[in-house]
Amino acid sequence: MKSIKGKTAIITGASSGIGEAVARKLASEGANVVLAARREDKIRELADELKGSYSAEVLAITTDVTSKQDVEDLVKQTKEAFGQVDILINNAGVMLLSFLKNDMVDQWEQMVDVNIKGVLFGVHSVLPGMLEKGTGHIVNISSVAGHEVMPSSAVYSATKYAVRALSMGMEKELADTPVRVTNISPGAVETELPSHITDEEVQDLFKDMLSGVKPLDSVDIAEAIYYALSQPDHVDVNEVIIRPVNQG
Ligand code: NDP
């Protein structure tokens, strides 16, 4: 296993759920972590907790990933503090499931902006520096919804298929470079994610879909990400699909 001690990792969407768990895991393994999300109070609180628990350096930088300028500033501030970005976890995302007939166009736009453009702005902001330094690992969080489409998940799935397409393209284009790319596709994980759904028809459907399924914990995903990050240099973990045992 390769150590990530002393490496610098940016985690988008670090204010809750999977991003928060990844931040804890990477800090516990000795990485410098940069927490990025819109809720400043949450990332500041997490930064204080991590600084108190581990020897790692932690920064909290308020970031809206739909803003190219914000993401460029996030990377600039990280480089000013730590010199370079070794790891980017493109995790920020929203899952605003709705039926197409209900025409929630503003939510479609938000999902495209956060889930696709947010990932692209991250890649844009770190990849040239990683190629120049000859080291780097980008982890994109897709979903099992990036492998399958359910009623109400058309737009969310479209964004998560797009994330996988970007990961696959990057893997091919970067195969001869030292930069690694990993796509993680989680199934149901217990987080705040579904709490933002406003389509009432979907709220009921979603509960039915997952009845009898015990969702994963965010820590399960953090462990999968750490597995990919800690492989020796000759190993390239391209895709991990991880779901609860009884989620079909
Ligand atoms: P959470 O809702 O707990 O976390 C989502 C994170 O994204 C929050 O930290 C939120 O922070 C951040 N975020 C949302 N919009 C923006 C924005 N515009 N700019 C910056 N950050 C933003 O859900 P999860 O932890 O579950 O989600 C993390 C990722 O995992 C997402 O990409 C999701 O699609 C994916 N996923 C989750 C699954 C699940 O079952 N939970 C299954 C498959 C994939 P803030 O609001 O502070 O900005």
PDB file of C-alpha atoms and ligand atoms in Angstrom:
ATOM      1  CA  MET A   1       0.000   0.000   0.000  1.00  0.00           C
ATOM      2  CA  LYS A   2       1.190   3.514  -0.823  1.00  0.00           C
ATOM      3  CA  SER A   3       1.020   6.082   1.980  1.00  0.00           C
ATOM      4  CA  ILE A   4      -0.857   9.337   1.436  1.00  0.00           C
ATOM      5  CA  LYS A   5       0.863  10.946   4.423  1.00  0.00           C
ATOM      6  CA  GLY A   6       1.839  14.519   3.569  1.00  0.00           C
ATOM      7  CA  LYS A   7      -0.154  14.509   0.311  1.00  0.00           C
ATOM      8  CA  THR A   8      -2.599  17.350  -0.258  1.00  0.00           C
ATOM      9  CA  ALA A   9      -6.216  16.469  -1.027  1.00  0.00           C
ATOM     10  CA  ILE A  10      -9.081  18.761  -2.014  1.00  0.00           C
ATOM     11  CA  ILE A  11     -12.521  17.332  -1.231  1.00  0.00           C
ATOM     12  CA  THR A  12     -15.536  19.070  -2.735  1.00  0.00           C
ATOM     13  CA  GLY A  13     -18.843  18.634  -0.935  1.00  0.00           C
ATOM     14  CA  ALA A  14     -16.975  18.110   2.343  1.00  0.00           C
ATOM     15  CA  SER A  15     -19.695  19.680   4.506  1.00  0.00           C
ATOM     16  CA  SER A  16     -21.719  16.454   4.889  1.00  0.00           C
ATOM     17  CA  GLY A  17     -22.174  12.813   3.950  1.00  0.00           C
ATOM     18  CA  ILE A  18     -19.562  11.089   1.813  1.00  0.00           C
ATOM     19  CA  GLY A  19     -17.281  14.138   1.484  1.00  0.00           C
ATOM     20  CA  GLU A  20     -17.156  14.580   5.259  1.00  0.00           C
ATOM     21  CA  ALA A  21     -16.304  10.883   5.734  1.00  0.00           C
ATOM     22  CA  VAL A  22     -13.589  11.058   3.078  1.00  0.00           C
ATOM     23  CA  ALA A  23     -12.091  14.118   4.774  1.00  0.00           C
ATOM     24  CA  ARG A  24     -11.956  12.244   8.104  1.00  0.00           C
ATOM     25  CA  LYS A  25     -10.352   9.190   6.487  1.00  0.00           C
ATOM     26  CA  LEU A  26      -7.702  11.119   4.541  1.00  0.00           C
ATOM     27  CA  ALA A  27      -6.846  13.312   7.540  1.00  0.00           C
ATOM     28  CA  SER A  28      -6.536  10.185   9.709  1.00  0.00           C
ATOM     29  CA  GLU A  29      -4.054   8.814   7.151  1.00  0.00           C
ATOM     30  CA  GLY A  30      -1.938  11.960   7.444  1.00  0.00           C
ATOM     31  CA  ALA A  31      -2.964  13.865   4.311  1.00  0.00           C
ATOM     32  CA  ASN A  32      -3.393  17.649   4.309  1.00  0.00           C
ATOM     33  CA  VAL A  33      -7.067  18.143   3.565  1.00  0.00           C
ATOM     34  CA  VAL A  34      -8.833  21.082   1.987  1.00  0.00           C
ATOM     35  CA  LEU A  35     -12.553  21.122   2.676  1.00  0.00           C
ATOM     36  CA  ALA A  36     -14.702  22.798   0.014  1.00  0.00           C
ATOM     37  CA  ALA A  37     -18.466  23.399   0.077  1.00  0.00           C
ATOM     38  CA  ARG A  38     -20.932  26.282   0.315  1.00  0.00           C
ATOM     39  CA  ARG A  39     -21.861  25.879   4.016  1.00  0.00           C
ATOM     40  CA  GLU A  40     -18.989  27.697   5.658  1.00  0.00           C
ATOM     41  CA  ASP A  41     -20.059  26.882   9.243  1.00  0.00           C
ATOM     42  CA  LYS A  42     -20.049  23.136   8.516  1.00  0.00           C
ATOM     43  CA  ILE A  43     -16.610  23.005   6.905  1.00  0.00           C
ATOM     44  CA  ARG A  44     -15.096  25.262   9.575  1.00  0.00           C
ATOM     45  CA  GLU A  45     -16.502  23.028  12.311  1.00  0.00           C
ATOM     46  CA  LEU A  46     -15.128  19.915  10.576  1.00  0.00           C
ATOM     47  CA  ALA A  47     -11.749  21.596  10.075  1.00  0.00           C
ATOM     48  CA  ASP A  48     -11.542  22.345  13.812  1.00  0.00           C
ATOM     49  CA  GLU A  49     -12.466  18.758  14.655  1.00  0.00           C
ATOM     50  CA  LEU A  50      -9.880  17.283  12.280  1.00  0.00           C
ATOM     51  CA  LYS A  51      -7.116  19.620  13.453  1.00  0.00           C
ATOM     52  CA  GLY A  52      -7.866  18.552  17.029  1.00  0.00           C
ATOM     53  CA  SER A  53      -7.868  14.837  16.217  1.00  0.00           C
ATOM     54  CA  TYR A  54      -5.019  14.387  13.730  1.00  0.00           C
ATOM     55  CA  SER A  55      -1.648  15.909  12.999  1.00  0.00           C
ATOM     56  CA  ALA A  56      -2.802  16.811   9.484  1.00  0.00           C
ATOM     57  CA  GLU A  57      -3.097  20.367   8.178  1.00  0.00           C
ATOM     58  CA  VAL A  58      -6.676  21.328   7.330  1.00  0.00           C
ATOM     59  CA  LEU A  59      -8.108  24.265   5.388  1.00  0.00           C
ATOM     60  CA  ALA A  60     -11.784  25.135   4.961  1.00  0.00           C
ATOM     61  CA  ILE A  61     -12.472  27.133   1.795  1.00  0.00           C
ATOM     62  CA  THR A  62     -16.034  28.195   1.024  1.00  0.00           C
ATOM     63  CA  THR A  63     -16.670  27.157  -2.559  1.00  0.00           C
ATOM     64  CA  ASP A  64     -19.601  26.942  -4.941  1.00  0.00           C
ATOM     65  CA  VAL A  65     -18.492  24.387  -7.544  1.00  0.00           C
ATOM     66  CA  THR A  66     -20.860  25.873 -10.132  1.00  0.00           C
ATOM     67  CA  SER A  67     -18.570  28.922 -10.206  1.00  0.00           C
ATOM     68  CA  LYS A  68     -15.413  28.443 -12.282  1.00  0.00           C
ATOM     69  CA  GLN A  69     -13.841  31.364 -10.439  1.00  0.00           C
ATOM     70  CA  ASP A  70     -14.567  29.804  -7.028  1.00  0.00           C
ATOM     71  CA  VAL A  71     -12.980  26.492  -8.056  1.00  0.00           C
ATOM     72  CA  GLU A  72      -9.944  28.224  -9.570  1.00  0.00           C
ATOM     73  CA  ASP A  73      -9.561  30.229  -6.327  1.00  0.00           C
ATOM     74  CA  LEU A  74      -9.899  27.027  -4.270  1.00  0.00           C
ATOM     75  CA  VAL A  75      -6.997  25.452  -6.140  1.00  0.00           C
ATOM     76  CA  LYS A  76      -4.938  28.666  -6.047  1.00  0.00           C
ATOM     77  CA  GLN A  77      -5.325  28.972  -2.265  1.00  0.00           C
ATOM     78  CA  THR A  78      -4.485  25.277  -1.823  1.00  0.00           C
ATOM     79  CA  LYS A  79      -1.280  25.690  -3.844  1.00  0.00           C
ATOM     80  CA  GLU A  80      -0.348  28.818  -1.868  1.00  0.00           C
ATOM     81  CA  ALA A  81      -0.728  26.813   1.359  1.00  0.00           C
ATOM     82  CA  PHE A  82       0.721  23.433   0.329  1.00  0.00           C
ATOM     83  CA  GLY A  83       2.588  23.913  -2.970  1.00  0.00           C
ATOM     84  CA  GLN A  84       0.562  21.505  -5.078  1.00  0.00           C
ATOM     85  CA  VAL A  85      -2.633  19.451  -5.282  1.00  0.00           C
ATOM     86  CA  ASP A  86      -1.977  15.694  -5.175  1.00  0.00           C
ATOM     87  CA  ILE A  87      -5.561  14.471  -4.897  1.00  0.00           C
ATOM     88  CA  LEU A  88      -8.895  15.932  -6.010  1.00  0.00           C
ATOM     89  CA  ILE A  89     -12.094  14.251  -4.818  1.00  0.00           C
ATOM     90  CA  ASN A  90     -14.830  15.575  -7.142  1.00  0.00           C
ATOM     91  CA  ASN A  91     -17.656  14.679  -4.767  1.00  0.00           C
ATOM     92  CA  ALA A  92     -20.061  17.665  -4.564  1.00  0.00           C
ATOM     93  CA  GLY A  93     -23.410  16.685  -6.009  1.00  0.00           C
ATOM     94  CA  VAL A  94     -27.166  17.076  -5.861  1.00  0.00           C
ATOM     95  CA  MET A  95     -29.847  14.462  -6.558  1.00  0.00           C
ATOM     96  CA  LEU A  96     -33.072  16.319  -7.268  1.00  0.00           C
ATOM     97  CA  LEU A  97     -35.093  13.379  -8.563  1.00  0.00           C
ATOM     98  CA  SER A  98     -38.311  14.319 -10.379  1.00  0.00           C
ATOM     99  CA  PHE A  99     -40.559  13.044 -13.118  1.00  0.00           C
ATOM    100  CA  LEU A 100     -39.901  14.743 -16.453  1.00  0.00           C
ATOM    101  CA  LYS A 101     -43.634  15.472 -16.825  1.00  0.00           C
ATOM    102  CA  ASN A 102     -43.412  17.688 -13.721  1.00  0.00           C
ATOM    103  CA  ASP A 103     -41.049  19.958 -15.664  1.00  0.00           C
ATOM    104  CA  MET A 104     -38.695  20.994 -12.854  1.00  0.00           C
ATOM    105  CA  VAL A 105     -36.354  22.681 -15.268  1.00  0.00           C
ATOM    106  CA  ASP A 106     -34.551  24.769 -12.643  1.00  0.00           C
ATOM    107  CA  GLN A 107     -33.592  21.582 -10.781  1.00  0.00           C
ATOM    108  CA  TRP A 108     -32.406  19.922 -14.030  1.00  0.00           C
ATOM    109  CA  GLU A 109     -30.195  22.954 -14.569  1.00  0.00           C
ATOM    110  CA  GLN A 110     -28.874  22.829 -10.999  1.00  0.00           C
ATOM    111  CA  MET A 111     -27.934  19.148 -11.368  1.00  0.00           C
ATOM    112  CA  VAL A 112     -26.132  19.810 -14.650  1.00  0.00           C
ATOM    113  CA  ASP A 113     -24.303  22.766 -13.084  1.00  0.00           C
ATOM    114  CA  VAL A 114     -23.204  21.021  -9.878  1.00  0.00           C
ATOM    115  CA  ASN A 115     -22.757  17.415 -11.014  1.00  0.00           C
ATOM    116  CA  ILE A 116     -21.192  17.976 -14.452  1.00  0.00           C
ATOM    117  CA  LYS A 117     -19.826  21.507 -14.629  1.00  0.00           C
ATOM    118  CA  GLY A 118     -18.568  21.283 -11.038  1.00  0.00           C
ATOM    119  CA  VAL A 119     -16.520  18.207 -11.953  1.00  0.00           C
ATOM    120  CA  LEU A 120     -15.222  19.872 -15.124  1.00  0.00           C
ATOM    121  CA  PHE A 121     -14.171  23.030 -13.252  1.00  0.00           C
ATOM    122  CA  GLY A 122     -12.276  20.810 -10.813  1.00  0.00           C
ATOM    123  CA  VAL A 123     -10.470  19.015 -13.621  1.00  0.00           C
ATOM    124  CA  HIS A 124      -9.721  22.306 -15.376  1.00  0.00           C
ATOM    125  CA  SER A 125      -8.259  23.772 -12.191  1.00  0.00           C
ATOM    126  CA  VAL A 126      -5.989  20.881 -11.143  1.00  0.00           C
ATOM    127  CA  LEU A 127      -5.025  18.841 -14.197  1.00  0.00           C
ATOM    128  CA  PRO A 128      -2.415  21.142 -15.788  1.00  0.00           C
ATOM    129  CA  GLY A 129      -0.614  21.424 -12.423  1.00  0.00           C
ATOM    130  CA  MET A 130      -0.722  17.645 -11.878  1.00  0.00           C
ATOM    131  CA  LEU A 131       0.718  16.995 -15.337  1.00  0.00           C
ATOM    132  CA  GLU A 132       3.431  19.574 -14.759  1.00  0.00           C
ATOM    133  CA  LYS A 133       4.392  18.077 -11.376  1.00  0.00           C
ATOM    134  CA  GLY A 134       4.132  14.527 -12.727  1.00  0.00           C
ATOM    135  CA  THR A 135       1.828  13.284  -9.982  1.00  0.00           C
ATOM    136  CA  GLY A 136      -1.862  13.341  -9.134  1.00  0.00           C
ATOM    137  CA  HIS A 137      -5.054  11.375  -8.564  1.00  0.00           C
ATOM    138  CA  ILE A 138      -8.549  12.561  -9.485  1.00  0.00           C
ATOM    139  CA  VAL A 139     -11.507  10.689  -7.994  1.00  0.00           C
ATOM    140  CA  ASN A 140     -14.915  11.395  -9.519  1.00  0.00           C
ATOM    141  CA  ILE A 141     -18.062  10.365  -7.655  1.00  0.00           C
ATOM    142  CA  SER A 142     -20.666   9.024 -10.063  1.00  0.00           C
ATOM    143  CA  SER A 143     -23.403   6.628  -8.877  1.00  0.00           C
ATOM    144  CA  VAL A 144     -25.143   3.369  -9.716  1.00  0.00           C
ATOM    145  CA  ALA A 145     -27.524   5.899 -11.301  1.00  0.00           C
ATOM    146  CA  GLY A 146     -24.673   6.415 -13.768  1.00  0.00           C
ATOM    147  CA  HIS A 147     -25.096   2.769 -14.799  1.00  0.00           C
ATOM    148  CA  GLU A 148     -28.908   2.406 -14.669  1.00  0.00           C
ATOM    149  CA  VAL A 149     -31.878   4.740 -15.158  1.00  0.00           C
ATOM    150  CA  MET A 150     -35.034   4.597 -13.012  1.00  0.00           C
ATOM    151  CA  PRO A 151     -38.292   6.531 -13.456  1.00  0.00           C
ATOM    152  CA  SER A 152     -37.580  10.011 -11.990  1.00  0.00           C
ATOM    153  CA  SER A 153     -33.797   9.651 -12.293  1.00  0.00           C
ATOM    154  CA  ALA A 154     -33.482  10.615 -15.983  1.00  0.00           C
ATOM    155  CA  VAL A 155     -31.703  13.931 -15.444  1.00  0.00           C
ATOM    156  CA  TYR A 156     -29.755  12.865 -12.347  1.00  0.00           C
ATOM    157  CA  SER A 157     -28.677   9.712 -14.189  1.00  0.00           C
ATOM    158  CA  ALA A 158     -27.736  11.785 -17.235  1.00  0.00           C
ATOM    159  CA  THR A 159     -25.372  13.809 -15.060  1.00  0.00           C
ATOM    160  CA  LYS A 160     -23.901  10.692 -13.459  1.00  0.00           C
ATOM    161  CA  TYR A 161     -23.480   8.944 -16.849  1.00  0.00           C
ATOM    162  CA  ALA A 162     -21.667  12.124 -17.875  1.00  0.00           C
ATOM    163  CA  VAL A 163     -19.357  11.872 -14.864  1.00  0.00           C
ATOM    164  CA  ARG A 164     -18.514   8.288 -15.858  1.00  0.00           C
ATOM    165  CA  ALA A 165     -17.914   9.348 -19.455  1.00  0.00           C
ATOM    166  CA  LEU A 166     -15.538  12.045 -18.237  1.00  0.00           C
ATOM    167  CA  SER A 167     -13.739   9.560 -16.001  1.00  0.00           C
ATOM    168  CA  MET A 168     -13.386   7.066 -18.861  1.00  0.00           C
ATOM    169  CA  GLY A 169     -12.131   9.749 -21.232  1.00  0.00           C
ATOM    170  CA  MET A 170      -9.619  10.969 -18.690  1.00  0.00           C
ATOM    171  CA  GLU A 171      -8.422   7.427 -17.985  1.00  0.00           C
ATOM    172  CA  LYS A 172      -7.737   6.905 -21.690  1.00  0.00           C
ATOM    173  CA  GLU A 173      -6.126  10.290 -22.282  1.00  0.00           C
ATOM    174  CA  LEU A 174      -3.999  10.123 -19.129  1.00  0.00           C
ATOM    175  CA  ALA A 175      -3.044   6.430 -19.263  1.00  0.00           C
ATOM    176  CA  ASP A 176       0.533   7.252 -20.267  1.00  0.00           C
ATOM    177  CA  THR A 177       0.941   9.912 -17.595  1.00  0.00           C
ATOM    178  CA  PRO A 178       1.490   9.603 -13.819  1.00  0.00           C
ATOM    179  CA  VAL A 179      -2.000  11.036 -13.177  1.00  0.00           C
ATOM    180  CA  ARG A 180      -4.524   8.422 -11.985  1.00  0.00           C
ATOM    181  CA  VAL A 181      -8.306   8.650 -12.400  1.00  0.00           C
ATOM    182  CA  THR A 182     -10.847   6.653 -10.387  1.00  0.00           C
ATOM    183  CA  ASN A 183     -14.601   6.625 -10.862  1.00  0.00           C
ATOM    184  CA  ILE A 184     -16.607   5.616  -7.794  1.00  0.00           C
ATOM    185  CA  SER A 185     -20.237   4.552  -8.284  1.00  0.00           C
ATOM    186  CA  PRO A 186     -22.029   4.181  -4.956  1.00  0.00           C
ATOM    187  CA  GLY A 187     -25.464   2.657  -4.446  1.00  0.00           C
ATOM    188  CA  ALA A 188     -27.650   3.881  -1.589  1.00  0.00           C
ATOM    189  CA  VAL A 189     -25.680   5.623   1.154  1.00  0.00           C
ATOM    190  CA  GLU A 190     -27.250   7.161   4.264  1.00  0.00           C
ATOM    191  CA  THR A 191     -26.735  10.922   3.779  1.00  0.00           C
ATOM    192  CA  GLU A 192     -28.678  14.168   3.356  1.00  0.00           C
ATOM    193  CA  LEU A 193     -28.795  13.674  -0.420  1.00  0.00           C
ATOM    194  CA  PRO A 194     -32.488  12.635  -0.851  1.00  0.00           C
ATOM    195  CA  SER A 195     -33.699  15.291   1.605  1.00  0.00           C
ATOM    196  CA  HIS A 196     -33.564  17.933  -1.155  1.00  0.00           C
ATOM    197  CA  ILE A 197     -36.079  16.142  -3.412  1.00  0.00           C
ATOM    198  CA  THR A 198     -39.196  18.325  -3.778  1.00  0.00           C
ATOM    199  CA  ASP A 199     -41.259  16.253  -6.249  1.00  0.00           C
ATOM    200  CA  GLU A 200     -43.802  14.725  -3.872  1.00  0.00           C
ATOM    201  CA  GLU A 201     -44.579  11.791  -6.171  1.00  0.00           C
ATOM    202  CA  VAL A 202     -40.905  10.856  -6.055  1.00  0.00           C
ATOM    203  CA  GLN A 203     -40.533  11.176  -2.278  1.00  0.00           C
ATOM    204  CA  ASP A 204     -42.959   8.244  -1.875  1.00  0.00           C
ATOM    205  CA  LEU A 205     -41.500   6.248  -4.773  1.00  0.00           C
ATOM    206  CA  PHE A 206     -37.991   6.685  -3.383  1.00  0.00           C
ATOM    207  CA  LYS A 207     -39.012   5.323   0.016  1.00  0.00           C
ATOM    208  CA  ASP A 208     -40.689   2.302  -1.684  1.00  0.00           C
ATOM    209  CA  MET A 209     -37.656   1.662  -3.896  1.00  0.00           C
ATOM    210  CA  LEU A 210     -35.366   1.380  -0.909  1.00  0.00           C
ATOM    211  CA  SER A 211     -37.717  -0.359   1.495  1.00  0.00           C
ATOM    212  CA  GLY A 212     -35.899  -3.324   3.006  1.00  0.00           C
ATOM    213  CA  VAL A 213     -32.508  -1.962   1.895  1.00  0.00           C
ATOM    214  CA  LYS A 214     -30.037  -1.012   4.602  1.00  0.00           C
ATOM    215  CA  PRO A 215     -28.048   1.825   3.032  1.00  0.00           C
ATOM    216  CA  LEU A 216     -24.288   1.935   3.235  1.00  0.00           C
ATOM    217  CA  ASP A 217     -22.538   4.285   5.613  1.00  0.00           C
ATOM    218  CA  SER A 218     -20.469   7.142   4.152  1.00  0.00           C
ATOM    219  CA  VAL A 219     -17.456   5.494   5.780  1.00  0.00           C
ATOM    220  CA  ASP A 220     -17.889   2.505   3.412  1.00  0.00           C
ATOM    221  CA  ILE A 221     -17.381   4.840   0.444  1.00  0.00           C
ATOM    222  CA  ALA A 222     -14.464   6.613   2.132  1.00  0.00           C
ATOM    223  CA  GLU A 223     -12.751   3.233   2.552  1.00  0.00           C
ATOM    224  CA  ALA A 224     -13.275   2.420  -1.152  1.00  0.00           C
ATOM    225  CA  ILE A 225     -11.764   5.758  -2.122  1.00  0.00           C
ATOM    226  CA  TYR A 226      -8.808   5.223   0.187  1.00  0.00           C
ATOM    227  CA  TYR A 227      -8.269   1.782  -1.369  1.00  0.00           C
ATOM    228  CA  ALA A 228      -7.922   3.404  -4.797  1.00  0.00           C
ATOM    229  CA  LEU A 229      -5.647   6.187  -3.523  1.00  0.00           C
ATOM    230  CA  SER A 230      -3.309   3.891  -1.630  1.00  0.00           C
ATOM    231  CA  GLN A 231      -2.482   1.446  -4.429  1.00  0.00           C
ATOM    232  CA  PRO A 232       1.127   1.268  -5.610  1.00  0.00           C
ATOM    233  CA  ASP A 233       2.090   3.379  -8.644  1.00  0.00           C
ATOM    234  CA  HIS A 234       1.720   0.534 -11.155  1.00  0.00           C
ATOM    235  CA  VAL A 235      -1.933  -0.084 -10.166  1.00  0.00           C
ATOM    236  CA  ASP A 236      -4.696   2.034 -11.700  1.00  0.00           C
ATOM    237  CA  VAL A 237      -8.121   1.518 -10.069  1.00  0.00           C
ATOM    238  CA  ASN A 238     -10.479   2.870 -12.740  1.00  0.00           C
ATOM    239  CA  GLU A 239     -13.949   1.980 -11.476  1.00  0.00           C
ATOM    240  CA  VAL A 240     -15.495   0.890  -8.193  1.00  0.00           C
ATOM    241  CA  ILE A 241     -19.208   0.050  -7.922  1.00  0.00           C
ATOM    242  CA  ILE A 242     -20.226  -0.367  -4.305  1.00  0.00           C
ATOM    243  CA  ARG A 243     -23.778  -0.886  -3.070  1.00  0.00           C
ATOM    244  CA  PRO A 244     -25.684  -2.402  -0.141  1.00  0.00           C
ATOM    245  CA  VAL A 245     -25.986  -6.186  -0.382  1.00  0.00           C
ATOM    246  CA  ASN A 246     -29.735  -6.190  -0.963  1.00  0.00           C
ATOM    247  CA  GLN A 247     -30.006  -3.238  -3.370  1.00  0.00           C
ATOM    248  CA  GLY A 248     -30.867  -4.803  -6.725  1.00  0.00           C
TER     249      GLY A 248
HETATM  250  P1  NDP B   1     -24.850  15.137   0.799  1.00  0.00           P
HETATM  251  O1  NDP B   1     -26.081  15.895   0.439  1.00  0.00           O
HETATM  252  O2  NDP B   1     -24.624  14.776   2.211  1.00  0.00           O
HETATM  253  O3  NDP B   1     -23.562  15.899   0.281  1.00  0.00           O
HETATM  254  C1  NDP B   1     -23.547  16.657  -0.895  1.00  0.00           C
HETATM  255  C2  NDP B   1     -22.415  17.639  -0.788  1.00  0.00           C
HETATM  256  O4  NDP B   1     -22.345  18.397  -2.007  1.00  0.00           O
HETATM  257  C3  NDP B   1     -22.598  18.627   0.362  1.00  0.00           C
HETATM  258  O5  NDP B   1     -21.400  18.728   1.062  1.00  0.00           O
HETATM  259  C4  NDP B   1     -22.933  19.923  -0.339  1.00  0.00           C
HETATM  260  O6  NDP B   1     -22.380  21.013   0.394  1.00  0.00           O
HETATM  261  C5  NDP B   1     -22.192  19.753  -1.652  1.00  0.00           C
HETATM  262  N1  NDP B   1     -22.699  20.645  -2.687  1.00  0.00           N
HETATM  263  C6  NDP B   1     -23.921  20.677  -3.252  1.00  0.00           C
HETATM  264  N2  NDP B   1     -24.003  21.690  -4.129  1.00  0.00           N
HETATM  265  C7  NDP B   1     -22.800  22.313  -4.104  1.00  0.00           C
HETATM  266  C8  NDP B   1     -22.251  23.431  -4.775  1.00  0.00           C
HETATM  267  N3  NDP B   1     -22.969  24.139  -5.664  1.00  0.00           N
HETATM  268  N4  NDP B   1     -20.977  23.792  -4.510  1.00  0.00           N
HETATM  269  C9  NDP B   1     -20.251  23.103  -3.600  1.00  0.00           C
HETATM  270  N5  NDP B   1     -20.700  22.019  -2.950  1.00  0.00           N
HETATM  271  C10 NDP B   1     -21.963  21.650  -3.193  1.00  0.00           C
HETATM  272  O7  NDP B   1     -24.876  13.832  -0.124  1.00  0.00           O
HETATM  273  P2  NDP B   1     -23.811  12.671  -0.385  1.00  0.00           P
HETATM  274  O8  NDP B   1     -22.689  12.732   0.548  1.00  0.00           O
HETATM  275  O9  NDP B   1     -24.596  11.450  -0.499  1.00  0.00           O
HETATM  276  O10 NDP B   1     -23.332  13.066  -1.865  1.00  0.00           O
HETATM  277  C11 NDP B   1     -21.976  13.115  -2.260  1.00  0.00           C
HETATM  278  C12 NDP B   1     -21.860  12.600  -3.690  1.00  0.00           C
HETATM  279  O11 NDP B   1     -22.177  11.207  -3.713  1.00  0.00           O
HETATM  280  C13 NDP B   1     -22.798  13.273  -4.685  1.00  0.00           C
HETATM  281  O12 NDP B   1     -22.094  13.520  -5.886  1.00  0.00           O
HETATM  282  C14 NDP B   1     -23.868  12.213  -4.906  1.00  0.00           C
HETATM  283  O13 NDP B   1     -24.480  12.347  -6.164  1.00  0.00           O
HETATM  284  C15 NDP B   1     -23.050  10.947  -4.787  1.00  0.00           C
HETATM  285  N6  NDP B   1     -23.814   9.744  -4.494  1.00  0.00           N
HETATM  286  C16 NDP B   1     -24.515   9.605  -3.333  1.00  0.00           C
HETATM  287  C17 NDP B   1     -25.275   8.476  -3.106  1.00  0.00           C
HETATM  288  C18 NDP B   1     -26.108   8.316  -1.889  1.00  0.00           C
HETATM  289  O14 NDP B   1     -26.924   7.361  -1.835  1.00  0.00           O
HETATM  290  N7  NDP B   1     -25.987   9.124  -0.878  1.00  0.00           N
HETATM  291  C19 NDP B   1     -25.314   7.376  -4.083  1.00  0.00           C
HETATM  292  C20 NDP B   1     -24.515   7.617  -5.253  1.00  0.00           C
HETATM  293  C21 NDP B   1     -23.798   8.744  -5.447  1.00  0.00           C
HETATM  294  P3  NDP B   1     -23.047  22.471   0.583  1.00  0.00           P
HETATM  295  O15 NDP B   1     -24.532  22.290   0.580  1.00  0.00           O
HETATM  296  O16 NDP B   1     -22.485  22.924   1.892  1.00  0.00           O
HETATM  297  O17 NDP B   1     -22.528  23.278  -0.565  1.00  0.00           O
END
